[in-house]
Amino acid sequence: MEEPIGKLPNPLENSKPSTENLVSRKRKNDEVEPEITEKPAQELKRTKKLKWEKFVGKRAEGSVEHATYFTQDECKAYSEELHEQIEYLNPEETCVSVYGKNYNLPHDKALYGDKGLEYKQAKRSPIACSDWCPVLLKLKAQMEALQNCKFNMCILNKFDDGDNSMGVFAHDEEDVDQSVPIVSISFGGRRDYKFKPNNNKEDTFNIPIKDGTVVVMHDPMQRNWKHAVPKRKKEKSQTLIVIFRSVIIEDEEDQNQDPSDS
């Protein structure tokens, strides 16, 4: 569950630290397949020459790497498609409960994924993911090729300006597959990821994100660290962060099994 954001002390500057295609709510099925078959995975890998920066935790195990992955032209095109295709949840669906009182998130959220997947929230009802839309399928294919893995869920956080923020958070829900990295793509204004370990304050660090930045969080980052997107008062532009992850799907056969049979 996302927690209210607090002040993070002493950031370290510049740390080096097979499913079917689904129908979008706005696109017909025959528009989806061409979007994800534009380039083979291996070709996608070869077209990007990246300079990665990496942070590796010492007292708290975990690693994060980041690079500017998309060009300005690519960012502009993807931002326009995302604006046209993404539908955001109502604030009532995403509010968080703190000491029995509900608070709206200081940003907009959208959820997409494979058919039947749900986003599970602590102490709240799960939210059904929307079917994949064409632009997310294109981005997913590139990130899967980059990391040689498969994603089945996407979380989108939209920050209208620097007054919007995201509280301290970790992708540590029980159904999240920690063997698959968490990959985020940033489009729009400049923001920061603030990371802090669960067991000390000294190792806190900061990763600046901007238009086209890809951040990859490797296991056991979610087990040992939390991250936030704090306010950035001087930022007037909108920022959209697209996060891909994989959740473990319980076998339908196991779900239907009679407990007396085991």
PDB file of C-alpha atoms in Angstrom:
ATOM      1  CA  MET A   1       0.000   0.000   0.000  1.00  0.00           C
ATOM      2  CA  GLU A   2       1.213   3.469  -0.789  1.00  0.00           C
ATOM      3  CA  GLU A   3       1.977   5.442   2.358  1.00  0.00           C
ATOM      4  CA  PRO A   4       1.799   9.243   2.844  1.00  0.00           C
ATOM      5  CA  ILE A   5       5.075  10.760   1.717  1.00  0.00           C
ATOM      6  CA  GLY A   6       7.538  11.989   4.293  1.00  0.00           C
ATOM      7  CA  LYS A   7      10.845  13.802   4.137  1.00  0.00           C
ATOM      8  CA  LEU A   8      13.707  11.584   3.022  1.00  0.00           C
ATOM      9  CA  PRO A   9      17.066  12.668   4.488  1.00  0.00           C
ATOM     10  CA  ASN A  10      20.380  13.182   2.696  1.00  0.00           C
ATOM     11  CA  PRO A  11      19.795  11.924  -0.868  1.00  0.00           C
ATOM     12  CA  LEU A  12      22.976  10.877  -2.659  1.00  0.00           C
ATOM     13  CA  GLU A  13      23.110  12.921  -5.850  1.00  0.00           C
ATOM     14  CA  ASN A  14      23.803  11.099  -9.122  1.00  0.00           C
ATOM     15  CA  SER A  15      24.292   7.688  -7.500  1.00  0.00           C
ATOM     16  CA  LYS A  16      25.860   5.123  -9.808  1.00  0.00           C
ATOM     17  CA  PRO A  17      24.586   2.954  -8.598  1.00  0.00           C
ATOM     18  CA  SER A  18       1.860 -16.932 -23.672  1.00  0.00           C
ATOM     19  CA  THR A  19      -1.024 -14.718 -23.563  1.00  0.00           C
ATOM     20  CA  GLU A  20      -3.467 -13.627 -26.299  1.00  0.00           C
ATOM     21  CA  ASN A  21      -3.775 -10.060 -27.544  1.00  0.00           C
ATOM     22  CA  LEU A  22      -6.634  -8.347 -25.754  1.00  0.00           C
ATOM     23  CA  VAL A  23      -9.151  -5.783 -26.937  1.00  0.00           C
ATOM     24  CA  SER A  24      -8.653  -2.185 -25.833  1.00  0.00           C
ATOM     25  CA  ARG A  25     -11.652  -0.304 -24.565  1.00  0.00           C
ATOM     26  CA  LYS A  26     -11.019   2.198 -27.331  1.00  0.00           C
ATOM     27  CA  ARG A  27      -9.534   0.063 -30.136  1.00  0.00           C
ATOM     28  CA  LYS A  28     -10.797  -2.876 -32.152  1.00  0.00           C
ATOM     29  CA  ASN A  29      -9.015  -6.197 -31.883  1.00  0.00           C
ATOM     30  CA  ASP A  30      -7.653  -6.054 -35.429  1.00  0.00           C
ATOM     31  CA  GLU A  31      -5.732  -2.871 -34.568  1.00  0.00           C
ATOM     32  CA  VAL A  32      -3.833  -4.475 -31.699  1.00  0.00           C
ATOM     33  CA  GLU A  33      -1.800  -7.247 -33.320  1.00  0.00           C
ATOM     34  CA  PRO A  34       0.149  -5.092 -35.812  1.00  0.00           C
ATOM     35  CA  GLU A  35       1.240  -2.817 -32.977  1.00  0.00           C
ATOM     36  CA  ILE A  36       3.250  -5.514 -31.215  1.00  0.00           C
ATOM     37  CA  THR A  37       4.744  -7.115 -34.307  1.00  0.00           C
ATOM     38  CA  GLU A  38       6.444  -4.028 -35.749  1.00  0.00           C
ATOM     39  CA  LYS A  39       9.916  -5.260 -34.782  1.00  0.00           C
ATOM     40  CA  PRO A  40      11.207  -8.625 -33.528  1.00  0.00           C
ATOM     41  CA  ALA A  41      12.511  -8.654 -29.966  1.00  0.00           C
ATOM     42  CA  GLN A  42      16.133  -9.088 -31.013  1.00  0.00           C
ATOM     43  CA  GLU A  43      15.910  -6.143 -33.407  1.00  0.00           C
ATOM     44  CA  LEU A  44      14.486  -3.987 -30.632  1.00  0.00           C
ATOM     45  CA  LYS A  45      17.526  -4.834 -28.518  1.00  0.00           C
ATOM     46  CA  ARG A  46      19.995  -3.906 -31.241  1.00  0.00           C
ATOM     47  CA  THR A  47      18.474  -0.510 -32.041  1.00  0.00           C
ATOM     48  CA  LYS A  48      19.256   0.970 -28.616  1.00  0.00           C
ATOM     49  CA  LYS A  49      22.773   1.898 -27.503  1.00  0.00           C
ATOM     50  CA  LEU A  50      22.328   2.886 -23.879  1.00  0.00           C
ATOM     51  CA  LYS A  51      24.513   4.303 -21.146  1.00  0.00           C
ATOM     52  CA  TRP A  52      23.249   2.736 -17.933  1.00  0.00           C
ATOM     53  CA  GLU A  53      23.927   4.015 -14.429  1.00  0.00           C
ATOM     54  CA  LYS A  54      23.560   1.541 -11.595  1.00  0.00           C
ATOM     55  CA  PHE A  55      23.156   1.669  -7.820  1.00  0.00           C
ATOM     56  CA  VAL A  56      23.893  -1.415  -5.719  1.00  0.00           C
ATOM     57  CA  GLY A  57      22.856  -1.442  -2.071  1.00  0.00           C
ATOM     58  CA  LYS A  58      25.445  -2.260   0.581  1.00  0.00           C
ATOM     59  CA  ARG A  59      23.814  -2.663   3.981  1.00  0.00           C
ATOM     60  CA  ALA A  60      20.424  -3.198   2.323  1.00  0.00           C
ATOM     61  CA  GLU A  61      20.639  -5.570  -0.626  1.00  0.00           C
ATOM     62  CA  GLY A  62      19.134  -4.500  -3.944  1.00  0.00           C
ATOM     63  CA  SER A  63      20.057  -2.845  -7.241  1.00  0.00           C
ATOM     64  CA  VAL A  64      18.561  -0.242  -9.571  1.00  0.00           C
ATOM     65  CA  GLU A  65      19.744   0.812 -13.018  1.00  0.00           C
ATOM     66  CA  HIS A  66      18.517   3.617 -15.239  1.00  0.00           C
ATOM     67  CA  ALA A  67      19.124   5.126 -18.673  1.00  0.00           C
ATOM     68  CA  THR A  68      17.559   7.500 -21.171  1.00  0.00           C
ATOM     69  CA  TYR A  69      15.962   4.926 -23.468  1.00  0.00           C
ATOM     70  CA  PHE A  70      13.609   6.862 -25.752  1.00  0.00           C
ATOM     71  CA  THR A  71      14.415   9.773 -28.066  1.00  0.00           C
ATOM     72  CA  GLN A  72      12.503  13.053 -27.882  1.00  0.00           C
ATOM     73  CA  ASP A  73      10.534  12.159 -31.020  1.00  0.00           C
ATOM     74  CA  GLU A  74       9.634   8.756 -29.568  1.00  0.00           C
ATOM     75  CA  CYS A  75       8.593  10.357 -26.278  1.00  0.00           C
ATOM     76  CA  LYS A  76       6.343  12.836 -28.060  1.00  0.00           C
ATOM     77  CA  ALA A  77       4.667  10.103 -30.108  1.00  0.00           C
ATOM     78  CA  TYR A  78       4.160   7.778 -27.133  1.00  0.00           C
ATOM     79  CA  SER A  79       2.879  10.610 -24.927  1.00  0.00           C
ATOM     80  CA  GLU A  80       0.237  11.484 -27.517  1.00  0.00           C
ATOM     81  CA  GLU A  81      -0.863   7.850 -27.814  1.00  0.00           C
ATOM     82  CA  LEU A  82      -1.011   7.427 -24.049  1.00  0.00           C
ATOM     83  CA  HIS A  83      -3.096  10.584 -23.727  1.00  0.00           C
ATOM     84  CA  GLU A  84      -5.551   9.247 -26.312  1.00  0.00           C
ATOM     85  CA  GLN A  85      -5.812   5.648 -25.102  1.00  0.00           C
ATOM     86  CA  ILE A  86      -5.437   5.526 -21.303  1.00  0.00           C
ATOM     87  CA  GLU A  87      -8.503   5.688 -19.060  1.00  0.00           C
ATOM     88  CA  TYR A  88      -7.838   6.527 -15.421  1.00  0.00           C
ATOM     89  CA  LEU A  89      -9.617   5.177 -12.366  1.00  0.00           C
ATOM     90  CA  ASN A  90     -11.955   7.212 -10.195  1.00  0.00           C
ATOM     91  CA  PRO A  91     -10.304   8.619  -7.028  1.00  0.00           C
ATOM     92  CA  GLU A  92     -12.754   6.612  -4.905  1.00  0.00           C
ATOM     93  CA  GLU A  93     -11.314   3.399  -6.337  1.00  0.00           C
ATOM     94  CA  THR A  94      -7.708   4.224  -5.484  1.00  0.00           C
ATOM     95  CA  CYS A  95      -7.937   6.099  -2.166  1.00  0.00           C
ATOM     96  CA  VAL A  96      -5.815   4.818   0.719  1.00  0.00           C
ATOM     97  CA  SER A  97      -6.887   4.276   4.307  1.00  0.00           C
ATOM     98  CA  VAL A  98      -4.706   5.657   7.105  1.00  0.00           C
ATOM     99  CA  TYR A  99      -5.870   5.077  10.687  1.00  0.00           C
ATOM    100  CA  GLY A 100      -9.399   4.494   9.469  1.00  0.00           C
ATOM    101  CA  LYS A 101      -9.611   7.623   7.320  1.00  0.00           C
ATOM    102  CA  ASN A 102      -9.605   7.564   3.503  1.00  0.00           C
ATOM    103  CA  TYR A 103      -7.351   9.857   1.478  1.00  0.00           C
ATOM    104  CA  ASN A 104      -7.322  10.385  -2.281  1.00  0.00           C
ATOM    105  CA  LEU A 105      -3.991   9.752  -3.971  1.00  0.00           C
ATOM    106  CA  PRO A 106      -2.150  12.938  -5.015  1.00  0.00           C
ATOM    107  CA  HIS A 107      -1.949  11.616  -8.595  1.00  0.00           C
ATOM    108  CA  ASP A 108      -4.113   9.733 -11.095  1.00  0.00           C
ATOM    109  CA  LYS A 109      -3.794   5.954 -11.527  1.00  0.00           C
ATOM    110  CA  ALA A 110      -4.671   3.479 -14.277  1.00  0.00           C
ATOM    111  CA  LEU A 111      -4.378  -0.323 -14.330  1.00  0.00           C
ATOM    112  CA  TYR A 112      -3.973  -2.556 -17.380  1.00  0.00           C
ATOM    113  CA  GLY A 113      -3.071  -6.212 -17.757  1.00  0.00           C
ATOM    114  CA  ASP A 114      -3.850  -9.680 -18.996  1.00  0.00           C
ATOM    115  CA  LYS A 115      -7.481 -10.751 -18.987  1.00  0.00           C
ATOM    116  CA  GLY A 116      -8.844 -11.451 -15.517  1.00  0.00           C
ATOM    117  CA  LEU A 117      -5.981  -9.889 -13.547  1.00  0.00           C
ATOM    118  CA  GLU A 118      -6.711  -7.772 -10.487  1.00  0.00           C
ATOM    119  CA  TYR A 119      -4.679  -5.193  -8.615  1.00  0.00           C
ATOM    120  CA  LYS A 120      -4.803  -6.226  -4.971  1.00  0.00           C
ATOM    121  CA  GLN A 121      -4.845  -3.482  -2.346  1.00  0.00           C
ATOM    122  CA  ALA A 122      -4.267  -3.882   1.374  1.00  0.00           C
ATOM    123  CA  LYS A 123      -7.545  -3.669   3.335  1.00  0.00           C
ATOM    124  CA  ARG A 124      -9.496  -2.797   0.176  1.00  0.00           C
ATOM    125  CA  SER A 125     -11.296  -4.667  -2.586  1.00  0.00           C
ATOM    126  CA  PRO A 126      -9.165  -5.655  -5.595  1.00  0.00           C
ATOM    127  CA  ILE A 127      -9.456  -3.558  -8.764  1.00  0.00           C
ATOM    128  CA  ALA A 128      -9.888  -5.308 -12.111  1.00  0.00           C
ATOM    129  CA  CYS A 129      -7.268  -4.416 -14.711  1.00  0.00           C
ATOM    130  CA  SER A 130      -8.416  -3.027 -18.056  1.00  0.00           C
ATOM    131  CA  ASP A 131      -7.476  -4.963 -21.186  1.00  0.00           C
ATOM    132  CA  TRP A 132      -4.241  -3.941 -22.875  1.00  0.00           C
ATOM    133  CA  CYS A 133      -4.404  -1.008 -25.292  1.00  0.00           C
ATOM    134  CA  PRO A 134      -2.153  -0.750 -28.387  1.00  0.00           C
ATOM    135  CA  VAL A 135       0.381   1.750 -27.037  1.00  0.00           C
ATOM    136  CA  LEU A 136       0.982  -0.298 -23.864  1.00  0.00           C
ATOM    137  CA  LEU A 137       1.481  -3.449 -25.916  1.00  0.00           C
ATOM    138  CA  LYS A 138       4.179  -1.664 -27.927  1.00  0.00           C
ATOM    139  CA  LEU A 139       5.953  -0.432 -24.806  1.00  0.00           C
ATOM    140  CA  LYS A 140       5.595  -3.816 -23.106  1.00  0.00           C
ATOM    141  CA  ALA A 141       7.191  -5.600 -26.074  1.00  0.00           C
ATOM    142  CA  GLN A 142      10.219  -3.301 -25.938  1.00  0.00           C
ATOM    143  CA  MET A 143      10.719  -3.688 -22.196  1.00  0.00           C
ATOM    144  CA  GLU A 144      10.292  -7.470 -22.393  1.00  0.00           C
ATOM    145  CA  ALA A 145      12.964  -7.592 -25.103  1.00  0.00           C
ATOM    146  CA  LEU A 146      15.229  -5.355 -23.034  1.00  0.00           C
ATOM    147  CA  GLN A 147      14.959  -7.494 -19.890  1.00  0.00           C
ATOM    148  CA  ASN A 148      14.305 -10.903 -21.496  1.00  0.00           C
ATOM    149  CA  CYS A 149      11.187 -11.497 -19.403  1.00  0.00           C
ATOM    150  CA  LYS A 150       7.388 -11.342 -19.591  1.00  0.00           C
ATOM    151  CA  PHE A 151       5.088  -8.782 -17.967  1.00  0.00           C
ATOM    152  CA  ASN A 152       1.360  -9.238 -17.387  1.00  0.00           C
ATOM    153  CA  MET A 153       0.387  -6.039 -15.549  1.00  0.00           C
ATOM    154  CA  CYS A 154       0.907  -2.302 -15.981  1.00  0.00           C
ATOM    155  CA  ILE A 155       0.383   0.515 -13.474  1.00  0.00           C
ATOM    156  CA  LEU A 156       0.272   4.099 -14.737  1.00  0.00           C
ATOM    157  CA  ASN A 157       0.720   7.086 -12.429  1.00  0.00           C
ATOM    158  CA  LYS A 158      -0.061  10.538 -13.864  1.00  0.00           C
ATOM    159  CA  PHE A 159       1.258  13.660 -12.136  1.00  0.00           C
ATOM    160  CA  ASP A 160      -0.365  16.832 -13.475  1.00  0.00           C
ATOM    161  CA  ASP A 161       2.491  19.015 -12.205  1.00  0.00           C
ATOM    162  CA  GLY A 162       5.082  19.248  -9.444  1.00  0.00           C
ATOM    163  CA  ASP A 163       2.400  19.532  -6.760  1.00  0.00           C
ATOM    164  CA  ASN A 164       1.356  15.924  -7.409  1.00  0.00           C
ATOM    165  CA  SER A 165       3.368  13.195  -5.701  1.00  0.00           C
ATOM    166  CA  MET A 166       3.520   9.508  -4.810  1.00  0.00           C
ATOM    167  CA  GLY A 167       3.982   8.342  -1.241  1.00  0.00           C
ATOM    168  CA  VAL A 168       6.458   5.746   0.004  1.00  0.00           C
ATOM    169  CA  PHE A 169       5.744   2.466  -1.766  1.00  0.00           C
ATOM    170  CA  ALA A 170       7.124  -0.964  -2.675  1.00  0.00           C
ATOM    171  CA  HIS A 171       5.892  -3.599  -5.113  1.00  0.00           C
ATOM    172  CA  ASP A 172       5.914  -6.164  -2.320  1.00  0.00           C
ATOM    173  CA  GLU A 173       2.400  -7.601  -2.544  1.00  0.00           C
ATOM    174  CA  GLU A 174       2.220 -11.370  -2.126  1.00  0.00           C
ATOM    175  CA  ASP A 175       1.225 -11.995  -5.740  1.00  0.00           C
ATOM    176  CA  VAL A 176       4.063  -9.968  -7.310  1.00  0.00           C
ATOM    177  CA  ASP A 177       6.677 -12.195  -8.978  1.00  0.00           C
ATOM    178  CA  GLN A 178       9.916 -10.868  -7.499  1.00  0.00           C
ATOM    179  CA  SER A 179      12.041 -12.871  -9.944  1.00  0.00           C
ATOM    180  CA  VAL A 180      10.869 -10.470 -12.676  1.00  0.00           C
ATOM    181  CA  PRO A 181      12.248  -6.904 -12.489  1.00  0.00           C
ATOM    182  CA  ILE A 182      10.010  -3.878 -12.030  1.00  0.00           C
ATOM    183  CA  VAL A 183      10.483  -1.604 -15.053  1.00  0.00           C
ATOM    184  CA  SER A 184       9.243   1.981 -15.210  1.00  0.00           C
ATOM    185  CA  ILE A 185       9.210   4.464 -18.098  1.00  0.00           C
ATOM    186  CA  SER A 186       8.850   8.198 -17.549  1.00  0.00           C
ATOM    187  CA  PHE A 187       7.262  10.567 -20.071  1.00  0.00           C
ATOM    188  CA  GLY A 188       7.015  14.330 -19.622  1.00  0.00           C
ATOM    189  CA  GLY A 189       8.378  16.566 -16.867  1.00  0.00           C
ATOM    190  CA  ARG A 190      11.378  15.988 -14.632  1.00  0.00           C
ATOM    191  CA  ARG A 191      10.798  14.226 -11.321  1.00  0.00           C
ATOM    192  CA  ASP A 192      12.800  12.122  -8.854  1.00  0.00           C
ATOM    193  CA  TYR A 193      12.639   8.619  -7.488  1.00  0.00           C
ATOM    194  CA  LYS A 194      13.621   8.718  -3.815  1.00  0.00           C
ATOM    195  CA  PHE A 195      14.781   5.357  -2.469  1.00  0.00           C
ATOM    196  CA  LYS A 196      15.210   4.480   1.186  1.00  0.00           C
ATOM    197  CA  PRO A 197      16.037   1.102   2.763  1.00  0.00           C
ATOM    198  CA  ASN A 198      13.736  -0.501   5.287  1.00  0.00           C
ATOM    199  CA  ASN A 199      16.427  -0.947   7.940  1.00  0.00           C
ATOM    200  CA  ASN A 200      18.434   2.324   7.959  1.00  0.00           C
ATOM    201  CA  LYS A 201      18.389   5.962   6.818  1.00  0.00           C
ATOM    202  CA  GLU A 202      22.004   6.391   5.754  1.00  0.00           C
ATOM    203  CA  ASP A 203      21.746   4.594   2.395  1.00  0.00           C
ATOM    204  CA  THR A 204      18.922   6.785   1.033  1.00  0.00           C
ATOM    205  CA  PHE A 205      19.530   7.843  -2.577  1.00  0.00           C
ATOM    206  CA  ASN A 206      17.902   9.709  -5.437  1.00  0.00           C
ATOM    207  CA  ILE A 207      17.467   8.903  -9.149  1.00  0.00           C
ATOM    208  CA  PRO A 208      16.389  11.820 -11.364  1.00  0.00           C
ATOM    209  CA  ILE A 209      13.894  10.837 -14.057  1.00  0.00           C
ATOM    210  CA  LYS A 210      12.957  12.783 -17.175  1.00  0.00           C
ATOM    211  CA  ASP A 211      11.285  12.324 -20.555  1.00  0.00           C
ATOM    212  CA  GLY A 212      12.331   8.885 -21.848  1.00  0.00           C
ATOM    213  CA  THR A 213      14.001   7.551 -18.680  1.00  0.00           C
ATOM    214  CA  VAL A 214      13.757   3.816 -18.024  1.00  0.00           C
ATOM    215  CA  VAL A 215      14.364   2.594 -14.453  1.00  0.00           C
ATOM    216  CA  VAL A 216      14.864  -1.114 -13.722  1.00  0.00           C
ATOM    217  CA  MET A 217      14.524  -2.370 -10.135  1.00  0.00           C
ATOM    218  CA  HIS A 218      15.940  -5.850  -9.566  1.00  0.00           C
ATOM    219  CA  ASP A 219      15.134  -8.356  -6.834  1.00  0.00           C
ATOM    220  CA  PRO A 220      15.439  -8.035  -3.833  1.00  0.00           C
ATOM    221  CA  MET A 221      14.859  -4.276  -4.191  1.00  0.00           C
ATOM    222  CA  GLN A 222      11.142  -4.471  -3.357  1.00  0.00           C
ATOM    223  CA  ARG A 223      11.806  -6.611  -0.274  1.00  0.00           C
ATOM    224  CA  ASN A 224      14.439  -4.312   1.232  1.00  0.00           C
ATOM    225  CA  TRP A 225      13.653  -0.820  -0.067  1.00  0.00           C
ATOM    226  CA  LYS A 226      10.783   1.593  -0.636  1.00  0.00           C
ATOM    227  CA  HIS A 227      10.566   4.417  -3.147  1.00  0.00           C
ATOM    228  CA  ALA A 228       8.583   7.629  -3.583  1.00  0.00           C
ATOM    229  CA  VAL A 229       8.037  10.448  -6.073  1.00  0.00           C
ATOM    230  CA  PRO A 230       8.065  13.615  -3.929  1.00  0.00           C
ATOM    231  CA  LYS A 231       6.715  17.004  -4.923  1.00  0.00           C
ATOM    232  CA  ARG A 232       8.830  19.170  -7.200  1.00  0.00           C
ATOM    233  CA  LYS A 233       7.362  22.661  -6.866  1.00  0.00           C
ATOM    234  CA  LYS A 234       9.106  24.229  -9.874  1.00  0.00           C
ATOM    235  CA  GLU A 235       7.949  21.501 -12.274  1.00  0.00           C
ATOM    236  CA  LYS A 236       4.943  22.753 -14.234  1.00  0.00           C
ATOM    237  CA  SER A 237       4.746  19.951 -16.818  1.00  0.00           C
ATOM    238  CA  GLN A 238       2.742  16.750 -16.599  1.00  0.00           C
ATOM    239  CA  THR A 239       4.651  13.517 -15.925  1.00  0.00           C
ATOM    240  CA  LEU A 240       3.398  10.024 -16.710  1.00  0.00           C
ATOM    241  CA  ILE A 241       5.172   7.000 -15.227  1.00  0.00           C
ATOM    242  CA  VAL A 242       4.386   3.647 -16.855  1.00  0.00           C
ATOM    243  CA  ILE A 243       5.301   0.647 -14.671  1.00  0.00           C
ATOM    244  CA  PHE A 244       5.465  -2.938 -15.903  1.00  0.00           C
ATOM    245  CA  ARG A 245       5.504  -5.892 -13.529  1.00  0.00           C
ATOM    246  CA  SER A 246       4.506  -9.542 -13.364  1.00  0.00           C
ATOM    247  CA  VAL A 247       2.085 -11.106 -10.914  1.00  0.00           C
ATOM    248  CA  ILE A 248       1.776 -14.792 -10.130  1.00  0.00           C
ATOM    249  CA  ILE A 249      -1.458 -16.304 -11.424  1.00  0.00           C
ATOM    250  CA  GLU A 250      -2.864 -19.055  -9.257  1.00  0.00           C
ATOM    251  CA  ASP A 251      -3.587 -22.184 -11.274  1.00  0.00           C
ATOM    252  CA  GLU A 252      -7.283 -22.420 -12.065  1.00  0.00           C
ATOM    253  CA  GLU A 253      -7.088 -26.134 -11.292  1.00  0.00           C
ATOM    254  CA  ASP A 254      -5.693 -25.336  -7.825  1.00  0.00           C
ATOM    255  CA  GLN A 255      -8.430 -22.758  -7.227  1.00  0.00           C
ATOM    256  CA  ASN A 256     -11.152 -25.308  -7.982  1.00  0.00           C
ATOM    257  CA  GLN A 257      -9.569 -28.161  -6.033  1.00  0.00           C
ATOM    258  CA  ASP A 258     -11.653 -29.560  -3.180  1.00  0.00           C
ATOM    259  CA  PRO A 259      -9.697 -29.129   0.106  1.00  0.00           C
ATOM    260  CA  SER A 260     -10.719 -32.665   1.107  1.00  0.00           C
ATOM    261  CA  ASP A 261      -8.705 -34.016  -1.847  1.00  0.00           C
ATOM    262  CA  SER A 262      -5.399 -32.765  -0.444  1.00  0.00           C
TER     263      SER A 262
END
